[in-house]
């Protein structure tokens, strides 16, 4: 049995549209108008034991909505899901004890308490044994390097320190499933790296199932072998990170260095990305790379040639840019 399973999971948000003026108000009494947003549209996937999956998509794609349904915070409009065998929105205690949702944009800790006391409250809620709790918190705070901050009021912590405390709080009951919704948002590069490193080590040691959303491609690249990409509520890719390049990048980058100055127009060979008197970089359609290289070697005095994939970050950026331009997100009026 898969640890997480979503089948045709659908969420339609309905927001009442108020029309302006008295006429609109009266009309509204008889004839209500709604805006509908299909935030998740027949979302289907399975995640197995120990997997660390990146959940990608542009703003408003439906990532948080799906994670909220899988965490039992939202009821779906239709469809089905199981997390550790439980239907999440039935909100069984057995499930609550085994999963965690961390939302980078919201805080779960009490602002006016030191982190230590906030954690202590959670210990009581989950009914965790004191010795076990101490061991887990000590271990996590050491790994995250916040051992000396445990008695500082949460509101006085830096953003990075607070996020680390949120992580500890999400892990004190040693969940088997972890949903991370932008855990590194707003953090500086050093803290991002620290959190990333922590997540990598934690996942390796505990074989915990993790679903991570992040707008930082580096998080995804360093942590996730598999990615699920969603846009306008629909999943359009589910597979190995490397396959994104194969599937969505139509071009490769050919870099040439010349033995002597070669100032000329290379546009017949591909799209010129950069050029100096002794080098040029060209974007070339995948299928034409071999032939183009041969033509370039014949045409110029080449001292070095190098063919590279476009960085995944750029592929994703292009992909989302194209999709946004093709299908603008206009909510359907009903
Ligand atoms: N409570 C709500 N009521 C109405 N519409 C909502 C509600 N929550 C989200 N939406 C809409 O549903 C869509 C998906 O939102 P969601 O928050 O799931 O996106 P996301 O992928 O998490 O985006 P982001 O990357 O910006 O966090 C958006 O169009 C959003 O405006
Ligand atoms: Mg979100």
CSV table of C-alpha atoms and ligand atoms in Angstrom, one decimal:
chain,number,residue,atom,x,y,z
A,1,UNK,CA,0.0,0.0,0.0
A,2,UNK,CA,1.2,3.5,-0.9
A,3,UNK,CA,1.9,5.8,2.0
A,4,UNK,CA,0.1,8.7,0.3
A,5,UNK,CA,-2.5,8.2,-2.3
A,6,UNK,CA,-4.6,10.8,-4.1
A,7,UNK,CA,-7.3,9.7,-6.6
A,8,UNK,CA,-9.1,12.3,-8.7
A,9,UNK,CA,-8.8,14.7,-5.8
A,10,UNK,CA,-10.7,17.8,-6.7
A,11,UNK,CA,-11.3,21.1,-4.9
A,12,UNK,CA,-13.6,23.8,-6.3
A,13,UNK,CA,-13.6,27.0,-4.3
A,14,UNK,CA,-16.8,29.0,-4.6
A,15,UNK,CA,-16.7,32.6,-3.7
A,16,UNK,CA,-19.8,34.6,-3.7
A,17,UNK,CA,-19.5,37.5,-6.1
A,18,UNK,CA,-21.1,40.6,-4.8
A,19,UNK,CA,-22.5,43.0,-7.4
A,20,UNK,CA,-22.2,46.7,-6.8
A,21,UNK,CA,-25.0,49.0,-5.8
A,22,UNK,CA,-28.6,48.4,-4.5
A,23,UNK,CA,-29.8,46.8,-7.7
A,24,UNK,CA,-26.9,44.3,-7.5
A,25,UNK,CA,-27.8,43.5,-3.8
A,26,UNK,CA,-31.4,42.9,-4.7
A,27,UNK,CA,-30.5,40.9,-7.7
A,28,UNK,CA,-28.2,38.9,-5.5
A,29,UNK,CA,-31.2,37.9,-3.3
A,30,UNK,CA,-32.8,36.0,-6.1
A,31,UNK,CA,-29.9,35.1,-8.3
A,32,UNK,CA,-26.6,34.4,-6.6
A,33,UNK,CA,-23.5,34.6,-8.7
A,34,UNK,CA,-20.4,32.7,-7.8
A,35,UNK,CA,-16.8,32.7,-8.9
A,36,UNK,CA,-15.5,29.2,-9.1
A,37,UNK,CA,-11.9,28.2,-8.9
A,38,UNK,CA,-10.9,24.7,-9.7
A,39,UNK,CA,-7.9,24.7,-7.4
A,40,UNK,CA,-7.3,21.0,-7.7
A,41,UNK,CA,-8.6,19.1,-10.7
A,42,UNK,CA,-8.7,15.3,-10.5
A,43,UNK,CA,-5.3,15.2,-8.9
A,44,UNK,CA,-4.0,11.6,-8.8
A,45,UNK,CA,-0.6,10.2,-7.6
A,46,UNK,CA,0.9,7.7,-5.2
A,47,UNK,CA,3.9,8.2,-2.9
A,48,UNK,CA,5.7,5.3,-1.3
A,49,UNK,CA,7.7,4.7,1.8
A,50,UNK,CA,10.8,6.9,2.1
A,51,UNK,CA,10.2,9.0,-0.9
A,52,UNK,CA,11.0,12.7,-0.9
A,53,UNK,CA,8.9,14.4,-3.5
A,54,UNK,CA,9.0,17.9,-4.8
A,55,UNK,CA,5.6,19.5,-5.5
A,56,UNK,CA,6.1,22.3,-8.0
A,57,UNK,CA,3.9,24.8,-9.7
A,58,UNK,CA,3.6,28.6,-10.2
A,59,UNK,CA,1.7,30.8,-7.8
A,60,UNK,CA,-1.9,29.8,-7.4
A,61,UNK,CA,-1.4,26.4,-9.1
A,62,UNK,CA,-3.1,24.4,-6.3
A,63,UNK,CA,-0.1,23.1,-4.2
A,64,UNK,CA,-1.3,24.4,-0.8
A,65,UNK,CA,-4.8,23.3,-1.6
A,66,UNK,CA,-3.7,19.7,-2.2
A,67,UNK,CA,-1.5,19.6,0.9
A,68,UNK,CA,-4.3,21.0,3.0
A,69,UNK,CA,-6.6,18.2,1.7
A,70,UNK,CA,-4.0,15.6,2.4
A,71,UNK,CA,-3.6,17.0,5.9
A,72,UNK,CA,-7.3,17.0,6.6
A,73,UNK,CA,-7.6,20.8,6.9
A,74,UNK,CA,-9.9,21.0,3.8
A,75,UNK,CA,-12.6,18.7,2.6
A,76,UNK,CA,-12.3,17.9,-1.1
A,77,UNK,CA,-15.2,18.7,-3.5
A,78,UNK,CA,-14.8,15.2,-4.9
A,79,UNK,CA,-12.2,12.4,-5.2
A,80,UNK,CA,-10.4,10.4,-2.6
A,81,UNK,CA,-7.2,10.2,-0.7
A,82,UNK,CA,-5.4,8.1,1.8
A,83,UNK,CA,-2.5,9.0,4.0
A,84,UNK,CA,-1.0,6.1,6.0
A,85,UNK,CA,-4.3,4.3,5.2
A,86,UNK,CA,-6.5,7.0,6.7
A,87,UNK,CA,-8.9,9.3,5.0
A,88,UNK,CA,-7.3,12.7,6.0
A,89,UNK,CA,-10.5,14.8,6.4
A,90,UNK,CA,-11.9,12.3,8.9
A,91,UNK,CA,-9.2,13.7,11.2
A,92,UNK,CA,-8.5,10.6,13.1
A,93,UNK,CA,-6.1,11.0,16.0
A,94,UNK,CA,-4.1,8.0,14.8
A,95,UNK,CA,-3.3,9.9,11.7
A,96,UNK,CA,-2.6,13.2,13.5
A,97,UNK,CA,0.1,11.4,15.5
A,98,UNK,CA,1.8,10.2,12.4
A,99,UNK,CA,2.0,13.2,10.1
A,100,UNK,CA,2.9,16.9,10.2
A,101,UNK,CA,2.2,19.9,8.0
A,102,UNK,CA,4.6,22.8,8.2
A,103,UNK,CA,3.6,26.0,6.4
A,104,UNK,CA,6.4,28.5,5.9
A,105,UNK,CA,3.9,31.3,5.6
A,106,UNK,CA,2.1,30.6,8.9
A,107,UNK,CA,3.4,30.0,12.3
A,108,UNK,CA,2.3,27.2,14.5
A,109,UNK,CA,4.3,28.3,17.6
A,110,UNK,CA,3.0,30.6,20.3
A,111,UNK,CA,4.5,34.0,19.7
A,112,UNK,CA,4.6,35.0,23.4
A,113,UNK,CA,6.2,31.9,24.7
A,114,UNK,CA,9.8,30.7,24.4
A,115,UNK,CA,10.1,27.9,21.9
A,116,UNK,CA,10.8,25.4,24.6
A,117,UNK,CA,7.5,26.1,26.3
A,118,UNK,CA,5.6,26.0,23.0
A,119,UNK,CA,7.2,22.6,22.3
A,120,UNK,CA,6.3,21.5,25.8
A,121,UNK,CA,2.7,22.2,25.1
A,122,UNK,CA,2.8,20.2,21.9
A,123,UNK,CA,4.4,17.4,23.9
A,124,UNK,CA,1.4,17.4,26.2
A,125,UNK,CA,-1.0,17.5,23.2
A,126,UNK,CA,0.6,14.5,21.5
A,127,UNK,CA,1.1,12.7,24.8
A,128,UNK,CA,4.8,12.2,24.2
A,129,UNK,CA,6.9,10.6,26.9
A,130,UNK,CA,9.2,13.2,28.6
A,131,UNK,CA,12.5,11.3,28.1
A,132,UNK,CA,11.7,10.6,24.5
A,133,UNK,CA,10.7,14.3,24.0
A,134,UNK,CA,13.9,15.6,25.6
A,135,UNK,CA,16.0,13.2,23.4
A,136,UNK,CA,14.3,14.2,20.2
A,137,UNK,CA,14.3,18.0,21.0
A,138,UNK,CA,18.0,17.9,22.0
A,139,UNK,CA,18.9,16.0,18.8
A,140,UNK,CA,16.9,18.3,16.5
A,141,UNK,CA,18.1,21.6,18.1
A,142,UNK,CA,21.7,20.5,17.9
A,143,UNK,CA,21.3,19.5,14.2
A,144,UNK,CA,19.6,22.8,13.5
A,145,UNK,CA,22.0,24.8,15.7
A,146,UNK,CA,19.4,26.5,17.8
A,147,UNK,CA,20.2,24.9,21.1
A,148,UNK,CA,21.0,28.3,22.7
A,149,UNK,CA,17.7,29.8,21.5
A,150,UNK,CA,15.3,27.5,23.1
A,151,UNK,CA,14.4,29.9,25.9
A,152,UNK,CA,14.0,33.0,23.7
A,153,UNK,CA,10.5,34.3,23.1
A,154,UNK,CA,9.4,33.1,19.7
A,155,UNK,CA,8.5,36.7,18.6
A,156,UNK,CA,12.1,37.7,19.3
A,157,UNK,CA,13.6,35.0,17.1
A,158,UNK,CA,14.9,35.8,13.6
A,159,UNK,CA,12.9,34.4,10.7
A,160,UNK,CA,15.4,31.6,10.1
A,161,UNK,CA,15.5,30.7,13.8
A,162,UNK,CA,11.8,30.6,14.0
A,163,UNK,CA,11.5,28.4,10.9
A,164,UNK,CA,14.0,26.0,12.6
A,165,UNK,CA,11.8,25.9,15.7
A,166,UNK,CA,8.8,25.3,13.5
A,167,UNK,CA,10.6,22.3,12.0
A,168,UNK,CA,11.4,21.0,15.5
A,169,UNK,CA,7.8,21.5,16.5
A,170,UNK,CA,6.7,19.6,13.4
A,171,UNK,CA,9.0,16.7,14.2
A,172,UNK,CA,8.7,16.2,17.9
A,173,UNK,CA,6.1,13.4,17.6
A,174,UNK,CA,8.4,11.7,15.0
A,175,UNK,CA,5.8,11.6,12.2
A,176,UNK,CA,6.1,9.2,9.3
A,177,UNK,CA,4.7,11.7,6.8
A,178,UNK,CA,5.8,15.3,6.5
A,179,UNK,CA,4.2,18.0,4.3
A,180,UNK,CA,6.4,21.0,3.9
A,181,UNK,CA,4.8,24.0,2.3
A,182,UNK,CA,7.6,26.4,1.5
A,183,UNK,CA,9.8,25.8,4.5
A,184,UNK,CA,12.6,28.0,3.3
A,185,UNK,CA,10.5,31.0,2.1
A,186,UNK,CA,12.1,34.3,3.0
A,187,UNK,CA,15.2,32.8,4.5
A,188,UNK,CA,18.7,34.0,3.6
A,189,UNK,CA,20.9,31.8,1.5
A,190,UNK,CA,22.8,30.4,4.6
A,191,UNK,CA,19.7,29.5,6.5
A,192,UNK,CA,18.1,28.0,3.4
A,193,UNK,CA,21.2,25.8,3.0
A,194,UNK,CA,21.1,24.8,6.7
A,195,UNK,CA,17.4,23.8,6.5
A,196,UNK,CA,17.9,22.0,3.3
A,197,UNK,CA,20.9,20.1,4.7
A,198,UNK,CA,18.8,19.2,7.8
A,199,UNK,CA,15.9,17.9,5.7
A,200,UNK,CA,18.3,15.8,3.6
A,201,UNK,CA,19.9,14.2,6.7
A,202,UNK,CA,16.6,13.8,8.5
A,203,UNK,CA,15.0,12.1,5.5
A,204,UNK,CA,17.9,9.7,5.1
A,205,UNK,CA,18.0,8.7,8.7
A,206,UNK,CA,14.3,8.4,9.3
A,207,UNK,CA,13.0,7.3,5.8
A,208,UNK,CA,10.1,9.7,6.4
A,209,UNK,CA,7.8,10.4,3.5
A,210,UNK,CA,8.2,14.0,2.6
A,211,UNK,CA,6.3,16.2,0.1
A,212,UNK,CA,7.9,19.6,-0.3
A,213,UNK,CA,6.8,22.7,-2.1
A,214,UNK,CA,9.3,25.4,-2.8
A,215,UNK,CA,9.8,28.2,-5.2
A,216,UNK,CA,13.6,27.7,-4.8
A,217,UNK,CA,14.7,25.2,-7.4
A,218,UNK,CA,17.8,24.5,-5.4
A,219,UNK,CA,15.7,23.0,-2.6
A,220,UNK,CA,14.1,20.7,-5.1
A,221,UNK,CA,17.3,19.8,-6.9
A,222,UNK,CA,19.2,18.9,-3.7
A,223,UNK,CA,16.4,17.1,-2.0
A,224,UNK,CA,14.0,15.5,-4.4
A,225,UNK,CA,14.5,12.7,-6.9
A,226,UNK,CA,10.9,12.8,-8.0
A,227,UNK,CA,8.8,15.8,-8.8
A,228,UNK,CA,5.1,16.3,-9.4
A,229,UNK,CA,4.2,19.5,-11.3
A,230,UNK,CA,0.8,21.1,-11.0
A,231,UNK,CA,-0.7,24.0,-12.9
A,232,UNK,CA,-4.2,25.3,-12.8
A,233,UNK,CA,-5.1,22.5,-10.5
A,234,UNK,CA,-4.0,19.8,-12.9
A,235,UNK,CA,-0.9,17.6,-12.7
A,236,UNK,CA,1.0,17.6,-15.9
A,237,UNK,CA,4.2,15.9,-14.9
A,238,UNK,CA,5.1,13.2,-12.4
A,239,UNK,CA,8.5,11.6,-12.6
A,240,UNK,CA,12.3,11.9,-12.1
A,241,UNK,CA,13.6,15.4,-11.9
A,242,UNK,CA,16.1,14.6,-14.8
A,243,UNK,CA,13.2,13.7,-17.1
A,244,UNK,CA,11.9,17.3,-17.0
A,245,UNK,CA,14.8,18.3,-19.1
A,246,UNK,CA,14.2,15.5,-21.6
A,247,UNK,CA,10.6,16.2,-21.8
A,248,UNK,CA,10.3,20.0,-21.7
A,249,UNK,CA,13.5,21.4,-22.9
A,250,UNK,CA,13.5,21.6,-26.7
A,251,UNK,CA,17.0,22.9,-26.9
A,252,UNK,CA,20.6,22.3,-25.8
A,253,UNK,CA,23.4,24.9,-25.5
A,254,UNK,CA,26.4,24.4,-27.7
A,255,UNK,CA,29.5,26.3,-26.6
A,256,UNK,CA,32.4,26.8,-29.0
A,257,UNK,CA,35.9,28.3,-28.5
A,258,UNK,CA,37.9,29.2,-31.6
A,259,UNK,CA,41.6,28.8,-32.3
A,260,UNK,CA,41.6,32.3,-33.8
A,261,UNK,CA,39.2,35.3,-33.7
A,262,UNK,CA,36.0,34.4,-35.5
A,263,UNK,CA,33.8,37.5,-35.6
A,264,UNK,CA,30.9,36.5,-37.7
A,265,UNK,CA,27.2,35.9,-37.7
A,266,UNK,CA,26.2,32.5,-36.2
A,267,UNK,CA,22.4,33.0,-36.3
A,268,UNK,CA,22.2,30.4,-39.1
A,269,UNK,CA,23.4,27.8,-36.6
A,270,UNK,CA,21.1,28.6,-33.7
A,271,UNK,CA,20.0,31.3,-31.3
A,272,UNK,CA,23.1,33.2,-30.2
A,273,UNK,CA,23.1,33.4,-26.4
A,274,UNK,CA,26.5,35.0,-25.9
A,275,UNK,CA,29.4,35.8,-28.2
A,276,UNK,CA,33.0,37.1,-27.9
A,277,UNK,CA,35.6,37.3,-30.6
A,278,UNK,CA,36.9,33.9,-29.6
A,279,UNK,CA,33.8,32.1,-28.4
A,280,UNK,CA,30.1,31.7,-29.0
A,281,UNK,CA,27.2,30.1,-27.2
A,282,UNK,CA,24.2,28.9,-29.2
A,283,UNK,CA,20.9,27.4,-28.3
A,284,UNK,CA,20.2,24.6,-30.8
A,285,UNK,CA,17.1,22.4,-31.1
A,286,UNK,CA,17.7,19.0,-29.5
A,287,UNK,CA,17.3,17.0,-32.7
A,288,UNK,CA,19.7,19.2,-34.6
A,289,UNK,CA,22.6,19.2,-32.2
A,290,UNK,CA,24.8,16.6,-34.0
A,291,UNK,CA,24.3,18.1,-37.4
A,292,UNK,CA,24.9,21.6,-36.2
A,293,UNK,CA,28.1,20.6,-34.4
A,294,UNK,CA,29.4,19.0,-37.6
A,295,UNK,CA,28.5,22.1,-39.7
A,296,UNK,CA,30.2,24.4,-37.1
A,297,UNK,CA,33.4,22.2,-37.1
A,298,UNK,CA,33.5,22.5,-40.9
A,299,UNK,CA,32.8,26.2,-41.0
A,300,UNK,CA,35.2,27.5,-38.3
A,301,UNK,CA,38.6,26.7,-36.7
A,302,UNK,CA,37.2,25.3,-33.5
A,303,UNK,CA,39.5,24.6,-30.6
A,304,UNK,CA,36.9,23.4,-28.1
A,305,UNK,CA,33.3,22.3,-28.3
A,306,UNK,CA,30.9,21.6,-25.5
A,307,UNK,CA,27.2,20.6,-25.5
A,308,UNK,CA,25.1,21.2,-22.4
A,309,UNK,CA,21.6,20.8,-21.2
A,310,UNK,CA,19.8,24.0,-20.2
A,311,UNK,CA,19.7,24.3,-16.4
A,312,UNK,CA,16.6,22.8,-14.9
A,313,UNK,CA,15.8,26.1,-13.2
A,314,UNK,CA,15.5,27.8,-16.6
A,315,UNK,CA,13.5,25.0,-18.1
A,316,UNK,CA,11.0,25.3,-15.3
A,317,UNK,CA,10.9,29.0,-15.6
A,318,UNK,CA,10.3,28.8,-19.3
A,319,UNK,CA,7.7,26.1,-18.8
A,320,UNK,CA,5.6,28.1,-16.3
A,321,UNK,CA,6.1,31.3,-18.4
A,322,UNK,CA,4.7,29.6,-21.5
A,323,UNK,CA,1.8,28.0,-19.7
A,324,UNK,CA,0.8,31.2,-18.0
A,325,UNK,CA,0.8,33.0,-21.4
A,326,UNK,CA,-1.1,30.2,-23.1
A,327,UNK,CA,-3.8,29.7,-20.5
A,328,UNK,CA,-4.4,32.8,-18.4
A,329,UNK,CA,-6.1,31.9,-15.1
A,330,UNK,CA,-9.6,33.3,-15.5
A,331,UNK,CA,-11.9,31.9,-12.9
A,332,UNK,CA,-15.1,30.5,-14.5
A,333,UNK,CA,-18.3,32.4,-13.5
A,334,UNK,CA,-21.3,30.2,-12.8
B,1,LIG,N1,-10.1,29.8,0.6
B,1,LIG,C1,-10.1,30.0,-0.7
B,1,LIG,N2,-11.2,30.5,-1.3
B,1,LIG,C2,-11.2,30.8,-2.7
B,1,LIG,N3,-10.2,30.6,-3.5
B,1,LIG,C3,-9.0,30.1,-3.0
B,1,LIG,C4,-8.9,29.8,-1.6
B,1,LIG,N4,-7.7,29.3,-1.3
B,1,LIG,C5,-7.1,29.3,-2.5
B,1,LIG,N5,-7.9,29.7,-3.5
B,1,LIG,C6,-7.5,29.8,-5.0
B,1,LIG,O1,-7.2,28.5,-5.4
B,1,LIG,C7,-6.1,28.5,-6.3
B,1,LIG,C8,-5.0,27.7,-5.8
B,1,LIG,O2,-4.4,28.2,-4.6
B,1,LIG,P1,-3.3,27.6,-3.8
B,1,LIG,O3,-3.1,28.4,-2.5
B,1,LIG,O4,-3.6,26.1,-3.6
B,1,LIG,O5,-2.0,27.7,-4.8
B,1,LIG,P2,-0.5,27.4,-4.5
B,1,LIG,O6,0.0,26.5,-5.6
B,1,LIG,O7,-0.2,27.0,-3.2
B,1,LIG,O8,0.2,28.9,-4.8
B,1,LIG,P3,1.5,29.6,-4.2
B,1,LIG,O9,2.7,29.1,-4.9
B,1,LIG,O10,1.2,31.0,-4.5
B,1,LIG,O11,1.5,29.3,-2.7
B,1,LIG,C9,-5.7,30.0,-6.5
B,1,LIG,O12,-6.4,30.5,-7.6
B,1,LIG,C10,-6.3,30.6,-5.2
B,1,LIG,O13,-6.6,32.0,-5.5
B,2,LIG,MG1,0.9,27.8,-1.6
